[in-house]
Amino acid sequence: MITPDLKIKIGSLEMKNPVTVASGTFGYGPEYADYVDLDRLGAVTVKGICAEPHIGNQTPRTFETASGMLNAIGLPGPGAQGFIDKYLPFFEDYEVPLIVNIWGKTVEDYGRVAEILGDQSRISALEVNVSCPNVKEGGALYGTNLDLFRTVVEEVRSKTAKPIIIKLAPNVAGIKPFAKAAESCGADALAVMNSYPAMAIDIETRRPELANRTGGLSGPAIKPIAVKLVWEAAQAVNIPIIGMGGICGPDDAVEFIIAGATAVAVGTSNFSDPSTAVRVIDGLERWMADHDVALVEELRGTVIA
Amino acid sequence: MITPDLKIKIGSLEMKNPVTVASGTFGYGPEYADYVDLDRLGAVTVKGICAEPHIGNQTPRTFETASGMLNAIGLPGPGAQGFIDKYLPFFEDYEVPLIVNIWGKTVEDYGRVAEILGDQSRISALEVNVSCPNVKEGGALYGTNLDLFRTVVEEVRSKTAKPIIIKLAPNVAGIKPFAKAAESCGADALAVMNSYPAMAIDIETRRPELANRTGGLSGPAIKPIAVKLVWEAAQAVNIPIIGMGGICGPDDAVEFIIAGATAVAVGTSNFSDPSTAVRVIDGLERWMADHDVALVEELRGTVIA
Amino acid sequence: MKQENTTVLEHRLFHGDYRQLTLAAPAIGPLVKPGQFVHLKIPRLGEAVLRRPFSIFKADDQGISILYKSIGKGTDSMRSLQPGEKVDLLGPLGNGFPPLGAGSTVPVLVAGGYGNAALYLQAKTLPVQGVAFFGGRTAADILCIEEFEALGWDVRVATDDGSLGTRGLVTAALNPWLEEQRSETGDPKSSGLEHLEVFACGPNAMLKAIGDIALENNLTAWLSMDRNMACGVGACLTCVIKRKTGTGWEWARCCKDGPVFEASEILWDEN
Amino acid sequence: MKQENTTVLEHRLFHGDYRQLTLAAPAIGPLVKPGQFVHLKIPRLGEAVLRRPFSIFKADDQGISILYKSIGKGTDSMRSLQPGEKVDLLGPLGNGFPPLGAGSTVPVLVAGGYGNAALYLQAKTLPVQGVAFFGGRTAADILCIEEFEALGWDVRVATDDGSLGTRGLVTAALNPWLEEQRSETGDPKSSGLEHLEVFACGPNAMLKAIGDIALENNLTAWLSMDRNMACGVGACLTCVIKRKTGTGWEWARCCKDGPVFEASEILWDEN
Ligand SMILES: Cc1cc2nc3c(=O)[nH]c(=O)nc-3n(C[C@H](O)[C@H](O)[C@H](O)COP(=O)(O)OP(=O)(O)OC[C@H]3O[C@@H](n4cnc5c(N)ncnc54)[C@H](O)[C@@H]3O)c2cc1C
Ligand SMILES: Cc1cc2nc3c(=O)[nH]c(=O)nc-3n(C[C@H](O)[C@H](O)[C@H](O)COP(=O)(O)OP(=O)(O)OC[C@H]3O[C@@H](n4cnc5c(N)ncnc54)[C@H](O)[C@@H]3O)c2cc1C
Ligand SMILES: Cc1cc2nc3c(=O)[nH]c(=O)nc-3n(C[C@H](O)[C@H](O)[C@H](O)COP(=O)(O)O)c2cc1C
Ligand SMILES: Cc1cc2nc3c(=O)[nH]c(=O)nc-3n(C[C@H](O)[C@H](O)[C@H](O)COP(=O)(O)O)c2cc1C
Ligand code: FES
Ligand code: FES
């Protein structure tokens, strides 16, 4: 029986395995360190950061739904410099590659945060959230309008030499044009998918369950949507794709990779089981061994469709 | 305590309660007649019919997912005349209003089926499926391209005086333009939402779980997406909306109505519990009584958001 | 066909990996015909939107029982069912097996896996007892031998590993027996086996093999087909197979038009 | 803080609608400090993606126990837990209650609902026993009176329906007692109650009322806040409340920075 090699590359970023965590579900790094050996992960992806500190949404911010949850956290955060001061030192004790998810209210914002964080050697890559479904000042807009989308990708690209991962919005008629645009504007990789715009209402109070009214649906409920979007995006581009959406175990990761993903991210499942990402890594290695798959590359996009 | 009046109107179609069944989950009428007193329903909505008989997709056609299911039935059917001959007589023994869901491969198809079925006095309304996510020859296209969408709605409108309900595609960046377009092209009502384009892959065979490769996601998993789309569409138009997506009980129906729906449809839940629609009707009446709501109208769109 | 909220009377290990679940179902029980099935809503499996179909093993005025093997999340969670718990059923569903045909004198049952359960009521109902061929991977997979023998059936077993009966597929036991049965009719168009009538339920590959044998020997063979189901009542068009027509083929629903079809009707798919 | 796959040792009706669930948790048990909680993964609730937080009632080297009331789908399905079943926990979480402050001589506990459970370990740990005020709708809602009295606490009860103790909210019992306690200090800036230190857990409205009383009388009051949680470990920013800062306010996470906050820190929201 072979011992599979799980190494993969996202642009110049080398990951010893294809498993990271989804931005916003794993805090800024320290929060899960008691439960997960961060150095086991292919990379840690932290909560979305913008140029300036941001207060985010009022509460309630999350709500549980059938096999999923809604979130409208609203991207609170310490801002680029705050992140560097408060959280970057923590990672000095670890070797795991660090991916920082960034967002902005304006194209300039995107550029500024990319520039500031791009200068940090401890940061391995930037994941650009153009698909945040719940920040009125931005997000959705950039992710669903092809022209705005291009300007943001170009702006970020022009401001950093680090690998940039463009995280696509799922709520579009077709994902391929956005995938292609990101690639042609110099993106190193794609992340598919962000949570899906949704809503729940408390029938007694007649108020939305979220202070922000709408939020993003995530978890196993959306997995079949995510798998399809990864499969379509993979047909459109040659850059790697980080697949996410409802991944709870090794089989889910294998499904995303077969659909065309080079790497995967565990999000909502961290909440029910912090050991999910490590289970996925161990399980993926076992699965590859059992199936005589030596390299993730050999599995990627092998769906017979 | 008041006894609520559940009557509602969809154009000229009067329903004694706001609950119907979702096309494709209730066959052509007879299939559930042993389990459900059809005359209890506000209306029966039957499987999609096109002008000519259609063979549909190969098998497997459905697959269960977390709190949902995928379907790619592919709209097999007897065609307009076949439906009239085979199934219309069955409804002579019932008083329940009959809504026939129609679709086409071409704009002319839509017109033809609308014309043929529009002449049938037993049929109360036509629901136009422009959002079928899994028929390669059409569907999705019409539902996600605003120009094609308009031509189809205009074509159907021009061919029948019966109420037409336009069933919108969920996989668009914004639902409001489509809702407005349908209204301005003479639609009497909207149906929101169809199942969401999705995919699942068998990791052992590496084949999609559906012969059609992709299919539509339905069930409780998508309810929060549907509630949001109904809420948005209701803000954009003045015509009634039939809300659907994961409705399993009275509370779900109340949630959709509070979000802006005038009526609701029970789909996937018929499979796990054929009595769902009747439970929804009885439960809705009880809920309205308990909450001193005399008319569905008083509840509609009362979300405080 | 009824929807009934039944109560678990007994739940026990039956044989090998199979469990027997006995349900108090006074509404459904009395209606059952051989070869029909129930569509069972799995309790405590909140994330599952679909029921699961199970052939009716035994039935009386009080209720029914099924034999099942746990192969996935639904059947796994069924294992924890306790007496007294509620289980929602739709049933009896499908049109089951027909009575023995006019020209037929010797009924032949061929079964694998839960097929043995699916054929039990037919074995009990048929006017004459013939020969029952049971196939499986190993001895533990062969269900209900005693039950069928008690009904007066001549039970012949084949197992892949030879741990019981003939080594090999069920056809390894069936074929030689068929040769013994072949009578010289003089009629060149006759196979000499027309006095036999086959009733079969089991894995798809087995049914296909039986179907081929039936066609070669122009035997009447009734095959109970297993297809994934959603509604179970004919509404969703999930469970369709291709049924031959004069001109070509049409879709037939296993849940409603089947699950039992005559071998010559079936157009076998590649997949 | 650990993730531990614990085993149900005992599960019984405790008092009123409350059940006690005792879990073998040798890893978590020894780490528990008063006022901390565990984040519990509900077994057999496949459609739930989130855990549920529960205050730790009792803890020792072998494990922990919690008291819970079934108010929704998660706590409903917990009711079927059997001894021997596995329950996955994260814990102990949060920073719990601090020890009695230097200047304080009389600890005062104020609790409602599961708050009584949340305060038990604190009551047990405090160097001096003071007065415990318990509030609830009716007698059946008042938990652990015996337990607290056994620890030497003077328990005062208030129920909305007067079925036990003073009729009214817990403040109806607390306020008159506070007046008795007020000592003449001569210092105009003093409320004469600074020797008291309050530890409270219960419904939001109760905590708000206690917080207001504390501010008026510049008492130190530690309030354990209940907010919906997702991660339970500080990662998702779901459970935030507004904490006063020199300039204004900042978000503080109940799960990680709390659940216990000092009354003067909290900026109460309208909603
Ligand atoms: C007419 C008929 C009669 C049957 N009788 C029996 C019986 O008596 N005893 C027995 O053990 N099994 C029987 N089966 C098979 C049984 O329905 C499946 O084993 C069961 O559905 C598996 O469910 P699961 O959740 O454990 O497996 P999973 O693989 O978790 O099921 C996932 C999905 O696939 C569907 N599915 C999976 N396998 C099948 C299958 N073979 N047929 C239909 N749907 C399937 C399930 O309904 C569900 O939607 C019968 C099937 C049919 C069609
Ligand atoms: C720090 C803390 C300690 C707690 N200690 C106890 C205790 O000792 N005993 C006890 O009975 N209850 C306690 N609770 C409340 C308990 O967590 C809720 O009763 C429980 O989450 C309800 O879950 P459910 O699925 O039954 O209700 P549902 O309403 O079905 O839950 C649906 C969703 O809302 C969330 N939710 C609902 N109510 C609450 C709530 N009050 N707090 C947090 N999340 C909520 C659930 O996590 C879930 O995501 C505590 C809450 C917190 C925050
Ligand atoms: C609580 C929460 C917070 C999130 N915050 C962010 C974020 O800050 N930036 C971002 O790009 N995506 C964010 N997401 C989306 C996730 O990164 C991920 O794309 C989505 O949840 C789908 O994956 P999952 O189903 O595994 O959770 C968040 C998701 C959740 C549940
Ligand atoms: C098996 C199946 C078949 C369907 N067939 C049709 C159809 O023929 N025409 C149509 O407009 N929608 C069809 N739909 C979509 C449903 O009508 C409904 O819009 C969708 O399933 C969401 O509702 P639900 O979550 O309650 O099922 C079908 C759905 C399912 C599950
Ligand atoms: S399972 Fe729905 S038609 Fe057979
Ligand atoms: S629950 Fe996630 S931060 Fe508190």
CSV table of C-alpha atoms in Angstrom, one decimal, chain A residues 24-28 31-32 34-35 47 55 57-59 61-62 64-69 73 76 220 268 271-275, chain D residues 1-3 41 46-52 73 88 90-91 93 230-231 233-238 240 242 249 251 253 269 271:
chain,number,residue,atom,x,y,z
A,24,GLY,CA,-14.8,33.5,9.9
A,25,THR,CA,-15.3,30.0,11.4
A,26,PHE,CA,-11.9,29.8,13.0
A,27,GLY,CA,-11.4,33.2,14.5
A,28,TYR,CA,-7.9,34.8,14.2
A,31,GLU,CA,-9.4,30.5,19.5
A,32,TYR,CA,-9.2,26.8,18.5
A,34,ASP,CA,-6.5,24.3,22.5
A,35,TYR,CA,-8.5,21.8,20.4
A,47,LYS,CA,-11.6,36.0,9.8
A,55,ILE,CA,-17.8,47.2,14.2
A,57,ASN,CA,-23.5,43.9,12.8
A,58,GLN,CA,-25.7,44.1,15.9
A,59,THR,CA,-27.0,40.8,17.5
A,61,ARG,CA,-25.7,37.4,14.4
A,62,THR,CA,-26.3,33.7,13.7
A,64,GLU,CA,-29.5,27.6,13.1
A,65,THR,CA,-31.4,26.2,10.2
A,66,ALA,CA,-32.0,22.7,8.8
A,67,SER,CA,-28.5,21.2,8.3
A,68,GLY,CA,-27.1,24.7,8.2
A,69,MET,CA,-26.9,28.1,9.8
A,73,ILE,CA,-21.6,38.8,11.7
A,76,PRO,CA,-16.2,43.1,12.7
A,220,PRO,CA,-24.2,20.7,4.9
A,268,THR,CA,-19.4,25.6,9.9
A,271,PHE,CA,-18.5,24.6,15.5
A,272,SER,CA,-20.0,21.1,15.9
A,273,ASP,CA,-16.6,19.4,15.9
A,274,PRO,CA,-13.3,21.4,16.1
A,275,SER,CA,-11.4,18.2,15.1
D,1,MET,CA,-10.2,23.6,27.5
D,2,LYS,CA,-10.7,20.2,26.0
D,3,GLN,CA,-12.9,18.3,23.6
D,41,LYS,CA,-23.1,18.3,20.9
D,46,GLY,CA,-28.4,15.1,12.6
D,47,GLU,CA,-29.9,18.3,11.2
D,48,ALA,CA,-28.4,20.5,14.0
D,49,VAL,CA,-25.0,22.0,13.1
D,50,LEU,CA,-24.5,23.8,16.4
D,51,ARG,CA,-23.8,22.7,19.9
D,52,ARG,CA,-25.7,23.9,22.9
D,73,LYS,CA,-35.4,20.8,19.5
D,88,ASP,CA,-19.3,15.1,23.0
D,90,LEU,CA,-16.2,21.2,24.8
D,91,GLY,CA,-15.2,22.6,28.1
D,93,LEU,CA,-15.6,27.2,28.8
D,230,ALA,CA,-22.3,29.0,17.8
D,231,CYS,CA,-18.7,28.1,18.4
D,233,VAL,CA,-14.8,29.3,22.0
D,234,GLY,CA,-14.5,32.9,20.8
D,235,ALA,CA,-14.0,32.2,17.1
D,236,CYS,CA,-17.3,33.2,15.5
D,237,LEU,CA,-18.3,36.4,17.2
D,238,THR,CA,-21.9,35.3,17.6
D,240,VAL,CA,-21.1,39.4,21.7
D,242,LYS,CA,-21.3,45.6,24.4
D,249,TRP,CA,-17.9,50.4,23.9
D,251,TRP,CA,-17.7,43.9,21.6
D,253,ARG,CA,-17.7,37.6,23.6
D,269,ASP,CA,-28.9,47.0,24.6
D,271,ASN,CA,-33.3,44.7,22.2
